[in-house]
Amino acid sequence: MNFVEAWFVKGLRRLGSTFNVYLRTRWVNARKSAFMILDFFLENGGNFIDTANFYHGGESEQWLGECMALRQNRDDLVIATKYTGFYKPDAKVRYNFQGNPKKSMVLSLENSLRSLQTSYVDIVS
């Protein structure tokens, strides 16, 4: 397994601010390292990215969206995302954001589309 596969086989949950990343000889902040990793992945032929609205509190989708918007490369990628049964714990009406009812799925997907700064995703699970 090469570097690209090692980082992306488990999805973009590694791209978030839970920790900073040591890259070769220096520490870089998590957002900057996420962009560096995405650039490396794309430059080496990667095009399938698996993420979810709850990875690192939503930062994974947010940063991926920022990266795609800056590079104008959304149409070159295959984006898979997942909806979670409980992604908004501070909501007044929690039922709308938990479990598997249609409303929860629709709200979750709408949130993902906003975060990813795109009008579509290729795969939802």
Tab-separated table of C-alpha atoms in Angstrom:
chain	number	residue	atom	x	y	z
A	1	MET	CA	0.000	0.000	0.000
A	2	ASN	CA	1.452	3.354	-0.993
A	3	PHE	CA	1.094	6.713	0.759
A	4	VAL	CA	-1.970	7.746	-1.233
A	5	GLU	CA	-3.789	4.476	-0.540
A	6	ALA	CA	-2.794	4.537	3.118
A	7	TRP	CA	-4.348	7.958	3.668
A	8	PHE	CA	-7.496	7.518	1.633
A	9	VAL	CA	-8.476	3.890	2.014
A	10	LYS	CA	-10.064	4.791	5.359
A	11	GLY	CA	-11.686	7.978	4.096
A	12	LEU	CA	-11.200	11.632	4.860
A	13	ARG	CA	-11.790	11.273	8.569
A	14	ARG	CA	-8.049	11.826	8.918
A	15	LEU	CA	-8.501	15.360	7.593
A	16	GLY	CA	-9.622	17.351	10.588
A	17	SER	CA	-8.336	19.342	13.531
A	18	THR	CA	-8.196	16.541	16.069
A	19	PHE	CA	-4.436	16.636	15.733
A	20	ASN	CA	-1.725	18.386	13.789
A	21	VAL	CA	0.257	16.315	11.319
A	22	TYR	CA	4.003	15.717	11.198
A	23	LEU	CA	5.057	15.984	7.556
A	24	ARG	CA	8.633	14.909	6.912
A	25	THR	CA	10.624	17.333	9.059
A	26	ARG	CA	8.076	19.787	10.423
A	27	TRP	CA	4.711	20.078	12.085
A	28	VAL	CA	1.981	21.740	10.055
A	29	ASN	CA	-1.498	22.717	11.162
A	30	ALA	CA	-4.305	20.323	10.383
A	31	ARG	CA	-6.075	22.458	7.750
A	32	LYS	CA	-2.876	23.182	5.865
A	33	SER	CA	-1.826	19.538	6.039
A	34	ALA	CA	-5.255	18.455	4.768
A	35	PHE	CA	-4.816	20.641	1.685
A	36	MET	CA	-1.263	19.337	1.172
A	37	ILE	CA	-2.445	15.732	1.418
A	38	LEU	CA	-5.344	16.350	-0.962
A	39	ASP	CA	-3.004	18.024	-3.461
A	40	PHE	CA	-0.560	15.124	-3.255
A	41	PHE	CA	-3.394	12.624	-3.705
A	42	LEU	CA	-4.795	14.436	-6.753
A	43	GLU	CA	-1.372	15.032	-8.332
A	44	ASN	CA	-0.716	11.297	-8.112
A	45	GLY	CA	-3.875	10.304	-9.941
A	46	GLY	CA	-6.349	9.924	-7.090
A	47	ASN	CA	-9.950	10.822	-7.848
A	48	PHE	CA	-12.214	8.897	-5.418
A	49	ILE	CA	-12.743	10.534	-2.032
A	50	ASP	CA	-14.850	9.005	0.719
A	51	THR	CA	-15.986	11.346	3.483
A	52	ALA	CA	-18.881	11.883	5.898
A	53	ASN	CA	-20.600	14.827	7.538
A	54	PHE	CA	-19.466	13.733	10.993
A	55	TYR	CA	-15.745	13.181	10.339
A	56	HIS	CA	-13.930	15.577	12.657
A	57	GLY	CA	-17.090	17.454	13.470
A	58	GLY	CA	-17.729	18.301	9.828
A	59	GLU	CA	-14.287	19.719	9.067
A	60	SER	CA	-13.500	16.925	6.628
A	61	GLU	CA	-16.328	17.901	4.269
A	62	GLN	CA	-15.783	21.608	4.843
A	63	TRP	CA	-12.084	21.465	3.975
A	64	LEU	CA	-12.672	19.181	1.002
A	65	GLY	CA	-15.266	21.673	-0.247
A	66	GLU	CA	-12.844	24.574	0.175
A	67	CYS	CA	-10.126	22.656	-1.633
A	68	MET	CA	-12.409	21.761	-4.565
A	69	ALA	CA	-13.680	25.348	-4.815
A	70	LEU	CA	-10.150	26.797	-4.861
A	71	ARG	CA	-8.919	24.299	-7.440
A	72	GLN	CA	-12.148	24.232	-9.498
A	73	ASN	CA	-11.826	20.449	-9.843
A	74	ARG	CA	-15.163	19.065	-8.600
A	75	ASP	CA	-16.024	17.462	-11.948
A	76	ASP	CA	-12.720	15.550	-11.912
A	77	LEU	CA	-13.574	13.777	-8.650
A	78	VAL	CA	-15.862	11.022	-7.439
A	79	ILE	CA	-17.174	12.043	-4.014
A	80	ALA	CA	-18.829	9.597	-1.646
A	81	THR	CA	-20.362	10.772	1.609
A	82	LYS	CA	-22.363	9.209	4.383
A	83	TYR	CA	-25.159	10.568	6.467
A	84	THR	CA	-25.143	9.935	10.142
A	85	GLY	CA	-27.979	9.222	12.450
A	86	PHE	CA	-26.969	12.070	14.773
A	87	TYR	CA	-24.846	14.868	13.367
A	88	LYS	CA	-26.337	17.918	15.096
A	89	PRO	CA	-26.356	17.252	18.858
A	90	ASP	CA	-27.180	20.877	19.764
A	91	ALA	CA	-30.395	21.003	17.696
A	92	LYS	CA	-33.629	21.990	19.461
A	93	VAL	CA	-35.569	19.220	17.738
A	94	ARG	CA	-33.130	16.326	17.771
A	95	TYR	CA	-35.515	13.959	16.019
A	96	ASN	CA	-34.890	15.827	12.759
A	97	PHE	CA	-31.181	15.046	12.951
A	98	GLN	CA	-31.026	11.486	14.209
A	99	GLY	CA	-32.024	8.010	13.202
A	100	ASN	CA	-32.948	6.950	9.704
A	101	PRO	CA	-36.146	8.837	8.855
A	102	LYS	CA	-36.277	10.514	5.456
A	103	LYS	CA	-36.157	14.001	6.977
A	104	SER	CA	-32.904	13.234	8.798
A	105	MET	CA	-31.334	11.886	5.621
A	106	VAL	CA	-32.444	14.889	3.528
A	107	LEU	CA	-31.225	17.435	6.115
A	108	SER	CA	-27.931	15.591	6.466
A	109	LEU	CA	-27.376	15.487	2.707
A	110	GLU	CA	-28.296	19.175	2.310
A	111	ASN	CA	-25.747	20.004	5.013
A	112	SER	CA	-23.107	17.915	3.231
A	113	LEU	CA	-23.770	19.668	-0.085
A	114	ARG	CA	-23.317	23.065	1.608
A	115	SER	CA	-20.102	21.962	3.309
A	116	LEU	CA	-18.722	20.398	0.133
A	117	GLN	CA	-19.685	23.513	-1.859
A	118	THR	CA	-21.211	21.389	-4.592
A	119	SER	CA	-24.642	20.682	-6.012
A	120	TYR	CA	-24.192	16.905	-6.076
A	121	VAL	CA	-22.332	13.947	-4.638
A	122	ASP	CA	-21.690	10.758	-6.566
A	123	ILE	CA	-22.402	8.229	-3.815
A	124	VAL	CA	-24.452	8.516	-0.610
A	125	SER	CA	-24.548	5.788	2.002
